[in-house]
RNA sequence: GCCGUUGUAGCUCAGUGGUAGAGCACGUCCUUGGUAAGGACGAGGCCAUGGGUUCAAUCCCCAUCAACGGCUCCA
């Protein structure tokens, strides 16, 4: 260990330095590998190498060992500025570095940084010395295209994580483990919530009874809010003429994400990738007056989007999904108010499901696609956010093809970020479909549309809920809210009576009729994360009580059946 | 789609160039047990699919499919 004290580098500096150390180790152990780019990322770093041979897990171990030696040697990080010619000459045998060096604008300094015998082209932002690296671990290898473009050569990417101290690294690894335990794909199978079926094809979800009931509860909750806020439910077809999507612009702008045409009687049909065109047809089906605006059509609309096989992932990235979709048609004057109302709805949803850390991201349209209405649409979003006192970040060019959008992000129970809903302002589709309404002045006017989905997709939302709660759904959502467990078969009849008395008001109660010992049954239901296990033995049967073993609560209590019913009802009522 | 890894019982995984094993889950029986695994027995596999190599392939080779980790994209 070095006796010299270093100023503590920031985590990005530390991780950037770790990337250099990795490249140094690779240069030594695999001299044929050409280093390309190696930035710090969230939680760690990566470095891409051009090498014919992929790195194996054993290679990673060797590299990690070598990296520790480089850290222990405490090489100072030495930077120097060079001329462009010098840089090009230095990296003559590395076309990637040459490409980067050539692209550095005139007037900007070109810098090389060295540790020990390794020198890299780099703009800086490091620790002073490799000794500053507290704890480093290489995590995985993966293919990655040069500059993320699939037309470019595939490089070998090595991922790693780096922290100030071993304790921080351990905490991070523990966090990964916790996340793995909550993985919705794992819990989905263990709790019998949903599945994907090889025979059916990738990215298509089968909701099992215990998953479907959760979905139904979520839908019911959302529908309540929609009804209160004046939305009208509509239902539109899954399959519609391709002409419709030519009009909407989907064929032009969204075809890559759509399933191909189905031809029937010389007419081409498409599976719907979005619900908006269908809702627009309903709006446009008859003349509209300003007196009926705003019109709010809502639909749990199932859409199909083509996703390349390699990107599918559990419930969060699928090919068929149902959006809690709605389209609002309003006058330009109503836009602001309607947009703000959707923000309130979003807040209600996120709070009901115990999410925290709401963040808002405004995505503007790509510069080359911007229309004259975009500034108006963006301004409406900004004003709505500002009037609610909500901070937001801006993603330039991330908008939909018909307008800018606002994405709503939340933090889950273990601090991870998820994107939930999206609200979009649209002047384009009303134009393309020639939508109008008769104004108070007797003339026709163009309505503005708001597209909004707050849970986003029911599939993805369910996946996020599973991970957020770690499968331990609160009583109002739990597929099985309580299980009655008789101590022996002699109490079976009483158990059935208890279940029957509790099963009112659509309470979801099961009875454990298995021929197992009490401990076994308790363990089973705890593993199934049922909120309440109700043990009934001789004592309870003669007293008309249940012994309540509540999830997450150490102490047990014996209460009359009716008292437990009231307690459960209250929990459901308060969405606990 | 591309790079890499993987594919053996419902699940988690052993294993071998001579057509297979464990634990859990499941079934039957014994047991009637007071708060996180009682016992016995049993059933269950085209070893992902299709080709090759071989006297012989679950194992070696090739292709396909799927899953997983990434790249890219997004609800």
XYZ file of C-alpha atoms (C1' of nucleotides) in Angstrom:
651
model
C 0.000 0.000 0.000
C 1.121 3.491 -0.722
C 1.857 5.842 2.119
C 1.075 8.798 -0.084
C -2.380 10.223 0.484
C -4.383 11.008 -2.630
C -7.216 13.437 -2.881
C -10.340 11.265 -2.988
C -11.501 10.939 -6.593
C -15.179 11.106 -7.455
C -16.819 7.812 -8.351
C -16.852 8.600 -12.079
C -13.152 9.511 -11.877
C -12.435 6.359 -9.957
C -14.316 4.225 -12.489
C -12.757 5.934 -15.446
C -9.377 5.165 -13.907
C -10.458 1.560 -13.416
C -11.168 1.385 -17.149
C -7.577 2.479 -17.852
C -6.261 -0.104 -15.435
C -8.337 -2.770 -17.193
C -6.951 -1.688 -20.576
C -3.432 -1.831 -19.135
C -4.014 -5.369 -17.903
C -5.504 -6.392 -21.250
C -2.543 -4.901 -23.113
C -0.201 -7.014 -21.034
C -2.106 -10.292 -21.096
C -3.677 -10.012 -24.543
C -1.384 -7.842 -26.668
C -3.442 -8.587 -29.782
C -6.488 -6.770 -28.362
C -6.874 -3.196 -29.564
C -8.336 -0.850 -26.957
C -11.118 1.414 -28.258
C -13.324 3.227 -25.742
C -13.687 2.795 -22.000
C -15.967 5.131 -20.096
C -17.362 5.202 -16.583
C -21.024 4.207 -16.410
C -23.619 3.963 -13.672
C -22.185 1.680 -10.986
C -19.006 0.923 -12.874
C -17.229 1.061 -16.172
C -16.580 -0.860 -19.343
C -13.886 -1.014 -21.964
C -14.379 -2.188 -25.546
C -11.591 -4.096 -27.269
C -11.216 -5.242 -30.830
C -10.049 -8.830 -30.604
C -10.844 -11.819 -32.789
C -11.090 -14.135 -29.805
C -13.778 -13.500 -27.172
C -12.703 -13.115 -23.551
C -13.619 -16.068 -21.353
C -14.627 -15.962 -17.677
C -11.161 -17.340 -16.890
C -9.629 -14.449 -18.803
C -11.599 -12.083 -16.570
C -10.160 -13.703 -13.462
C -6.636 -13.320 -14.768
C -7.306 -9.715 -15.742
C -8.798 -8.925 -12.372
C -5.743 -10.362 -10.610
C -3.442 -8.321 -12.817
C -5.543 -5.212 -12.171
C -5.077 -5.637 -8.426
C -1.332 -5.689 -8.949
C -1.507 -2.515 -11.016
C -3.569 -0.855 -8.287
C -1.113 -2.013 -5.622
C 1.797 -0.632 -7.651
C 0.128 2.768 -7.362
C 1.171 4.082 -10.769
C 0.675 7.824 -11.046
C -1.681 8.920 -13.817
C 0.448 11.119 -16.028
C -1.206 13.352 -18.607
C 0.383 15.316 -21.415
C -0.901 17.362 -24.288
C 0.219 16.382 -27.777
C -0.281 17.597 -31.320
C -2.758 15.850 -33.578
C 0.082 14.433 -35.700
C 1.797 13.100 -32.634
C -1.399 11.419 -31.482
C -2.081 9.912 -34.917
C 1.470 8.605 -35.103
C 1.314 7.177 -31.594
C -1.859 5.185 -32.379
C -0.900 4.342 -35.954
C -1.756 0.662 -35.459
C -5.120 1.345 -33.808
C -7.734 2.620 -36.282
C -10.247 3.248 -33.498
C -7.999 5.623 -31.616
C -7.062 7.239 -34.917
C -10.744 7.765 -35.650
C -11.323 9.358 -32.265
C -8.217 11.511 -32.446
C -9.161 12.698 -35.942
C -12.568 13.768 -34.760
C -11.358 15.977 -31.933
C -12.251 19.488 -33.107
C -9.523 21.964 -34.007
C -8.497 24.034 -31.057
C -9.390 21.443 -28.468
C -6.428 19.928 -26.696
C -5.502 16.336 -27.454
C -4.257 14.579 -24.360
C -2.598 11.258 -23.612
C -2.659 9.694 -20.183
C -0.216 7.051 -18.984
C -0.103 4.632 -16.118
C 3.021 2.510 -15.970
C 3.682 1.198 -19.471
C 0.204 1.938 -20.785
C -0.763 5.114 -22.575
C -4.276 5.927 -23.704
C -5.896 8.683 -25.678
C -8.195 10.335 -23.185
C -9.721 13.669 -22.359
C -9.042 13.208 -18.650
C -11.078 12.989 -15.491
C -9.148 10.420 -13.489
C -7.834 9.685 -10.072
C -4.231 10.914 -9.587
C -2.943 7.413 -9.287
C -4.040 3.812 -9.644
C -3.603 3.383 -5.896
C -6.771 5.402 -5.389
C -8.848 2.509 -6.639
C -10.489 1.011 -3.599
C -12.271 -2.083 -4.836
C -12.645 -3.331 -8.398
C -14.441 -6.306 -9.837
C -14.942 -7.418 -13.418
C -18.498 -8.552 -13.919
C -19.177 -9.713 -17.479
C -18.176 -9.825 -21.125
C -20.505 -8.929 -23.958
C -20.440 -8.063 -27.606
C -20.929 -4.417 -28.518
C -20.792 -2.627 -31.842
C -18.178 0.050 -32.376
C -20.025 3.253 -31.554
C -23.226 1.303 -30.974
C -23.942 0.978 -34.686
C -24.741 -2.487 -35.953
C -23.094 -1.743 -39.315
C -19.785 -1.410 -37.482
C -17.526 -4.241 -36.308
C -18.477 -6.108 -33.167
C -16.112 -5.485 -30.270
C -15.607 -7.374 -27.024
C -16.840 -5.362 -24.083
C -15.656 -6.077 -20.555
C -17.865 -4.707 -17.787
C -16.637 -3.981 -14.287
C -17.652 -2.183 -11.146
C -15.453 -0.018 -8.932
C -15.929 1.581 -5.532
C -13.957 3.531 -2.960
C -13.962 0.699 -0.461
C -14.477 -3.044 -0.323
C -17.470 -2.413 1.942
C -19.115 -0.321 -0.779
C -18.388 -2.975 -3.368
C -19.862 -5.634 -1.102
C -22.939 -3.507 -0.544
C -23.325 -3.087 -4.292
C -22.991 -6.830 -4.882
C -25.546 -7.433 -2.125
C -27.868 -5.014 -3.879
C -27.480 -6.984 -7.105
C -28.290 -10.141 -5.208
C -31.392 -8.555 -3.722
C -32.449 -7.446 -7.193
C -31.907 -10.966 -8.519
C -34.120 -12.336 -5.753
C -36.875 -9.966 -6.825
C -36.510 -10.723 -10.521
C -40.080 -10.862 -11.837
C -39.209 -13.739 -14.164
C -38.112 -15.871 -11.204
C -40.985 -14.797 -8.943
C -43.436 -15.141 -11.814
C -42.690 -18.842 -11.970
C -42.389 -19.407 -8.208
C -45.654 -17.648 -7.421
C -47.411 -19.002 -10.523
C -48.229 -15.516 -11.817
C -47.448 -15.704 -15.527
C -45.391 -17.515 -18.122
C -43.971 -17.307 -21.590
C -44.582 -20.351 -23.737
C -42.078 -21.563 -26.246
C -44.841 -23.005 -28.414
C -46.500 -19.613 -28.650
C -43.446 -17.566 -29.512
C -41.294 -15.046 -27.719
C -42.520 -11.896 -26.049
C -46.117 -13.072 -25.597
C -47.427 -13.273 -22.060
C -49.683 -15.870 -20.474
C -51.301 -14.501 -17.359
C -52.020 -17.319 -14.899
C -54.953 -17.069 -12.468
C -52.847 -15.519 -9.714
C -51.358 -12.956 -12.076
C -54.596 -12.209 -13.857
C -56.348 -11.407 -10.581
C -53.675 -8.830 -9.757
C -54.109 -7.340 -13.206
C -57.848 -7.203 -12.690
C -57.402 -5.327 -9.418
C -55.003 -2.854 -10.998
C -57.412 -2.332 -13.884
C -60.295 -1.789 -11.516
C -58.266 0.820 -9.650
C -57.380 2.622 -12.867
C -60.928 2.470 -14.196
C -62.243 4.086 -11.010
C -59.957 7.040 -11.565
C -60.942 7.281 -15.206
C -64.623 7.304 -14.413
C -64.172 10.028 -11.806
C -62.359 12.193 -14.303
C -64.860 11.917 -17.097
C -63.213 9.395 -19.369
C -65.425 7.271 -21.595
C -64.338 3.695 -22.180
C -64.112 2.572 -25.797
C -62.990 -0.666 -27.413
C -61.286 -0.830 -30.802
C -60.182 -3.714 -33.062
C -56.791 -5.400 -32.851
C -56.558 -5.632 -36.602
C -57.230 -2.762 -38.956
C -56.675 -1.856 -42.559
C -53.188 -0.825 -43.505
C -54.634 2.297 -45.125
C -55.460 3.619 -41.702
C -51.802 3.437 -40.741
C -50.809 5.158 -43.940
C -53.050 8.054 -42.959
C -51.775 8.140 -39.397
C -48.147 8.112 -40.507
C -47.325 4.876 -38.690
C -46.400 3.158 -41.933
C -43.990 5.928 -42.678
C -42.556 6.465 -39.205
C -43.186 3.334 -37.226
C -43.111 0.437 -39.698
C -39.929 -1.018 -38.171
C -41.840 -1.640 -34.951
C -44.911 -3.123 -36.622
C -45.767 -6.670 -37.562
C -45.982 -7.199 -41.301
C -49.197 -7.028 -43.301
C -51.827 -9.792 -43.340
C -53.546 -10.101 -46.667
C -57.200 -11.059 -46.898
C -59.291 -10.654 -50.066
C -56.712 -8.341 -51.541
C -56.896 -6.044 -48.556
C -53.915 -5.585 -46.266
C -54.370 -5.511 -42.505
C -52.008 -4.678 -39.676
C -51.961 -5.573 -36.015
C -52.302 -2.291 -34.185
C -49.095 -0.921 -32.700
C -50.916 1.962 -31.014
C -54.497 2.726 -30.086
C -54.649 6.305 -31.283
C -55.855 5.746 -34.866
C -58.805 3.694 -33.619
C -59.821 6.360 -31.126
C -59.472 8.996 -33.795
C -61.899 7.102 -36.039
C -64.484 7.194 -33.288
C -63.961 10.919 -32.829
C -64.136 11.566 -36.530
C -67.235 9.421 -37.025
C -69.591 12.329 -36.632
C -69.471 16.111 -36.395
C -68.246 17.359 -33.048
C -69.151 20.558 -31.258
C -66.920 22.565 -28.942
C -69.618 21.880 -26.374
C -68.606 18.205 -26.106
C -64.916 18.907 -25.695
C -62.833 17.755 -24.051
C -63.621 14.234 -25.206
C -61.667 11.601 -23.310
C -61.584 8.079 -24.742
C -59.944 5.397 -22.635
C -59.154 1.790 -23.470
C -57.124 -1.036 -22.051
C -55.874 -1.460 -25.566
C -53.759 -4.408 -26.570
C -51.094 -3.531 -29.097
C -48.479 -5.560 -30.933
C -45.034 -4.333 -31.729
C -42.284 -6.163 -33.504
C -39.219 -6.445 -31.298
C -36.064 -8.156 -32.396
C -35.659 -11.491 -30.701
C -32.553 -10.441 -28.774
C -34.263 -7.636 -26.883
C -37.199 -9.499 -25.369
C -37.152 -9.577 -21.586
C -39.749 -11.115 -19.270
C -42.710 -8.796 -18.831
C -40.818 -5.592 -19.411
C -39.973 -6.007 -23.088
C -42.585 -7.947 -25.019
C -44.258 -8.130 -28.411
C -47.875 -7.943 -27.290
C -49.024 -5.738 -24.442
C -51.981 -3.854 -23.104
C -51.733 -0.155 -22.460
C -53.918 1.758 -20.022
C -54.350 4.109 -22.904
C -56.458 7.213 -23.380
C -56.726 9.970 -25.930
C -58.088 13.377 -25.135
C -59.445 15.650 -27.822
C -59.637 19.238 -26.686
C -59.524 22.847 -27.792
C -56.155 24.596 -27.699
C -57.444 26.579 -24.715
C -58.199 23.383 -22.807
C -54.814 21.807 -23.488
C -53.082 23.191 -20.446
C -55.760 22.161 -17.976
C -56.169 18.711 -19.472
C -52.461 18.098 -19.401
C -52.277 19.111 -15.758
C -55.125 16.770 -14.946
C -53.190 13.846 -16.385
C -50.328 14.734 -14.063
C -52.673 14.503 -11.088
C -53.875 11.116 -12.286
C -50.325 9.915 -12.646
C -49.527 11.018 -9.122
C -52.552 9.177 -7.742
C -51.453 5.993 -9.467
C -47.842 6.139 -8.352
C -48.766 6.869 -4.752
C -51.343 4.087 -4.570
C -48.647 1.587 -5.470
C -46.170 3.024 -2.987
C -43.649 4.264 -5.496
C -41.460 7.194 -4.562
C -38.947 9.540 -6.142
C -41.049 10.688 -9.061
C -39.097 12.220 -11.909
C -40.259 13.789 -15.120
C -38.475 13.782 -18.450
C -39.556 16.017 -21.327
C -38.617 14.544 -24.689
C -38.651 16.943 -27.596
C -38.990 15.982 -31.234
C -35.915 15.379 -33.365
C -34.588 18.650 -34.722
C -35.139 17.664 -38.354
C -38.747 16.615 -37.718
C -39.859 19.621 -35.740
C -42.987 21.356 -36.891
C -44.273 24.815 -36.080
C -46.664 23.403 -33.496
C -43.928 21.763 -31.461
C -43.005 24.878 -29.488
C -46.662 25.245 -28.458
C -46.864 21.617 -27.420
C -43.594 21.774 -25.499
C -44.629 24.983 -23.821
C -47.863 23.374 -22.638
C -45.902 20.536 -21.066
C -43.420 22.898 -19.449
C -46.143 25.139 -18.071
C -48.046 22.180 -16.682
C -44.922 20.914 -14.942
C -44.024 24.324 -13.629
C -47.490 25.067 -12.334
C -47.262 21.822 -10.365
C -43.797 22.771 -9.161
C -42.308 19.642 -10.689
C -38.684 19.531 -11.742
C -37.853 17.781 -15.001
C -34.993 16.879 -17.271
C -34.997 17.359 -21.036
C -34.221 14.659 -23.579
C -33.608 16.398 -26.881
C -34.910 14.414 -29.825
C -36.505 11.626 -27.777
C -40.101 12.477 -28.657
C -42.742 10.507 -30.573
C -43.121 11.025 -34.307
C -46.263 13.080 -33.708
C -45.014 15.309 -30.925
C -43.105 15.881 -27.712
C -43.767 13.722 -24.660
C -43.427 13.645 -20.940
C -42.214 10.436 -19.342
C -42.825 9.710 -15.705
C -40.188 7.800 -13.753
C -40.422 6.304 -10.294
C -38.105 4.718 -7.793
C -39.010 1.284 -6.428
C -38.626 -0.246 -2.982
C -34.914 -0.912 -3.476
C -34.146 2.352 -5.173
C -34.187 1.379 -8.831
C -35.631 3.699 -11.467
C -38.405 2.624 -13.791
C -40.195 4.496 -16.492
C -43.936 4.204 -16.035
C -46.320 6.469 -17.825
C -46.053 8.793 -20.734
C -48.142 11.820 -21.693
C -47.835 13.249 -25.177
C -49.159 16.370 -26.852
C -50.143 15.942 -30.476
C -51.014 18.522 -33.109
C -49.974 16.216 -35.949
C -52.520 13.394 -35.996
C -55.516 15.775 -35.823
C -54.029 17.409 -38.890
C -53.391 14.144 -40.743
C -56.910 12.908 -40.081
C -58.475 16.313 -40.698
C -60.149 16.327 -37.280
C -62.368 19.249 -36.471
C -65.026 20.596 -34.199
C -67.576 23.340 -34.675
C -66.642 26.304 -32.508
C -68.911 28.815 -30.832
C -68.137 31.111 -33.730
C -69.781 28.672 -36.128
C -66.490 27.866 -37.849
C -64.560 24.588 -37.874
C -61.465 24.308 -35.698
C -58.735 21.740 -35.264
C -58.698 19.936 -31.902
C -55.479 19.086 -30.048
C -54.850 15.536 -28.847
C -53.234 14.276 -25.679
C -52.052 10.658 -25.653
C -51.537 9.213 -22.217
C -50.789 5.872 -20.607
C -50.049 6.065 -16.910
C -49.178 2.536 -15.903
C -47.746 2.294 -19.396
C -48.277 -1.347 -20.255
C -50.087 -3.710 -17.920
C -47.397 -6.313 -18.542
C -44.496 -4.047 -17.757
C -46.338 -2.474 -14.835
C -47.005 -5.913 -13.391
C -43.342 -6.821 -13.786
C -42.338 -3.648 -11.977
C -44.899 -4.294 -9.219
C -43.571 -7.810 -8.698
C -40.031 -6.505 -8.279
C -41.104 -3.472 -6.255
C -42.909 -5.648 -3.706
C -40.531 -8.583 -4.087
C -43.601 -10.725 -4.764
C -45.058 -9.773 -1.361
C -48.102 -7.922 -2.649
C -49.982 -5.813 -0.113
C -53.299 -7.298 0.974
C -55.381 -5.260 -1.467
C -53.382 -6.687 -4.400
C -52.388 -10.123 -3.145
C -53.764 -12.989 -5.256
C -54.390 -14.887 -2.034
C -55.054 -12.560 0.871
C -55.324 -15.150 3.623
C -54.953 -18.899 3.987
C -56.756 -20.858 6.646
C -54.469 -23.556 7.964
C -56.011 -26.246 10.159
C -53.581 -27.810 12.609
C -54.962 -31.248 11.894
C -57.692 -32.755 9.790
C -60.019 -32.498 12.749
C -60.247 -28.755 12.206
C -60.896 -28.964 8.456
C -64.576 -28.352 8.824
C -63.994 -25.319 11.004
C -61.401 -24.065 8.528
C -63.992 -24.244 5.756
C -66.433 -22.307 7.883
C -63.824 -19.628 8.549
C -62.969 -19.357 4.858
C -66.608 -19.072 3.959
C -67.260 -16.317 6.482
C -64.165 -14.395 5.377
C -64.825 -14.913 1.687
C -67.459 -12.201 1.436
C -66.895 -9.032 -0.603
C -64.652 -10.884 -3.045
C -62.013 -11.542 -0.383
C -59.524 -14.058 -1.705
C -59.226 -16.792 0.915
C -57.794 -20.288 0.534
C -57.810 -23.339 2.756
C -54.780 -25.560 3.191
C -56.195 -29.077 3.090
C -52.864 -30.829 2.642
C -51.855 -33.628 4.925
C -48.745 -31.944 6.290
C -47.537 -30.783 9.633
C -48.226 -27.220 10.733
C -44.624 -26.070 10.342
C -44.530 -27.297 6.787
C -47.751 -25.523 5.876
C -46.662 -22.251 7.483
C -43.392 -22.378 5.604
C -45.140 -23.058 2.314
C -47.494 -20.096 2.616
C -44.782 -17.792 3.863
C -42.780 -18.680 0.788
C -45.837 -17.901 -1.295
C -45.778 -14.485 0.437
C -49.403 -14.635 1.533
C -50.126 -11.624 3.789
C -52.089 -13.540 6.441
C -51.833 -17.164 7.537
C -54.737 -18.058 9.821
C -54.003 -21.045 12.018
C -56.990 -22.858 13.462
C -56.696 -25.647 16.037
C -58.853 -27.134 18.708
C -58.778 -23.942 20.758
C -59.776 -21.626 17.881
C -62.504 -23.998 16.725
C -64.183 -23.942 20.102
C -63.757 -20.158 20.539
C -64.739 -19.063 17.024
C -61.371 -17.388 16.528
C -58.356 -17.514 14.229
C -54.696 -17.260 15.130
C -53.271 -14.554 12.861
C -49.759 -15.024 11.555
C -49.170 -11.835 9.608
C -46.429 -11.457 7.013
C -43.607 -9.352 8.397
C -44.988 -9.378 11.946
C -43.275 -11.505 14.553
C -46.014 -11.738 17.167
C -49.134 -13.802 16.641
C -52.544 -12.961 17.964
C -55.822 -14.797 18.313
C -58.898 -12.819 17.305
C -62.560 -13.543 16.546
C -63.306 -14.279 12.887
C -65.362 -11.118 12.437
C -62.625 -8.971 13.887
C -60.148 -10.363 11.395
C -62.636 -9.783 8.584
C -62.927 -6.123 9.585
C -59.168 -5.825 9.797
C -58.667 -7.304 6.336
C -61.438 -5.162 4.903
C -59.813 -2.066 6.351
C -56.441 -3.013 4.905
C -57.982 -3.500 1.469
C -59.934 -0.269 1.768
C -56.775 1.665 2.616
C -54.785 -0.209 0.000
C -52.303 -1.595 2.471
C -30.842 -9.095 -35.933
C -25.488 -9.202 -34.035
C -21.585 -11.053 -30.107
C -21.087 -14.394 -25.989
C -23.100 -18.214 -22.648
C -26.629 -21.981 -21.759
C -30.394 -25.921 -23.042
C -30.744 -33.272 -18.990
C -37.738 -34.760 -14.763
C -42.685 -29.410 -13.287
C -38.243 -26.494 -10.659
C -32.806 -26.238 -9.257
C -28.868 -28.942 -11.010
C -25.240 -33.634 -11.130
C -23.422 -37.075 -14.998
C -21.265 -40.489 -18.947
C -18.895 -42.226 -26.397
C -22.104 -48.286 -24.551
C -29.745 -45.310 -24.722
C -29.608 -41.506 -17.151
C -29.200 -39.484 -11.474
C -30.069 -36.111 -6.841
C -32.881 -32.534 -4.024
C -37.425 -29.942 -4.134
C -42.348 -30.253 -6.189
C -46.169 -34.227 -7.444
C -49.134 -39.113 -6.077
C -50.352 -43.097 -2.447
C -49.889 -44.775 2.438
C -48.361 -44.156 7.660
C -48.703 -40.235 10.973
C -53.344 -36.082 13.495
C -48.959 -33.199 14.544
C -49.628 -25.568 17.920
C -46.238 -21.682 14.097
C -40.546 -21.792 8.348
C -39.166 -28.785 5.737
C -42.241 -35.923 9.970
C -41.569 -40.900 7.523
C -42.106 -44.848 3.723
C -43.165 -46.091 -1.092
C -44.202 -44.462 -6.092
C -44.797 -42.053 -10.685
C -42.222 -38.874 -13.843
C -37.059 -37.776 -19.155
C -37.309 -38.370 -27.691
C -31.069 -35.739 -22.348
C -34.272 -28.527 -27.018
C -34.935 -29.814 -32.614
C -32.712 -31.504 -37.327
C -28.500 -33.274 -39.649
C -23.529 -35.438 -39.528
C -18.942 -38.344 -37.376
C -18.887 -43.359 -35.065
C -19.937 -50.372 -34.506
C -22.461 -47.165 -30.943
C -24.134 -40.033 -29.581
C -27.559 -37.121 -24.187
C -22.022 -36.538 -24.538
C -17.996 -34.967 -30.403
C -19.095 -31.641 -35.062
C -22.626 -28.458 -37.957
C -27.282 -26.051 -38.432
C -31.907 -24.450 -36.281
C -34.933 -22.897 -32.146
C -35.310 -20.886 -27.283
C -33.575 -18.648 -22.806
C -29.875 -15.655 -20.420
C -25.906 -11.306 -20.393
C -24.932 -7.270 -23.624
C -25.310 -3.948 -28.272
C -29.739 -0.959 -30.395
C -34.627 0.501 -29.172
C -38.687 1.470 -26.120
C -44.654 0.721 -22.955
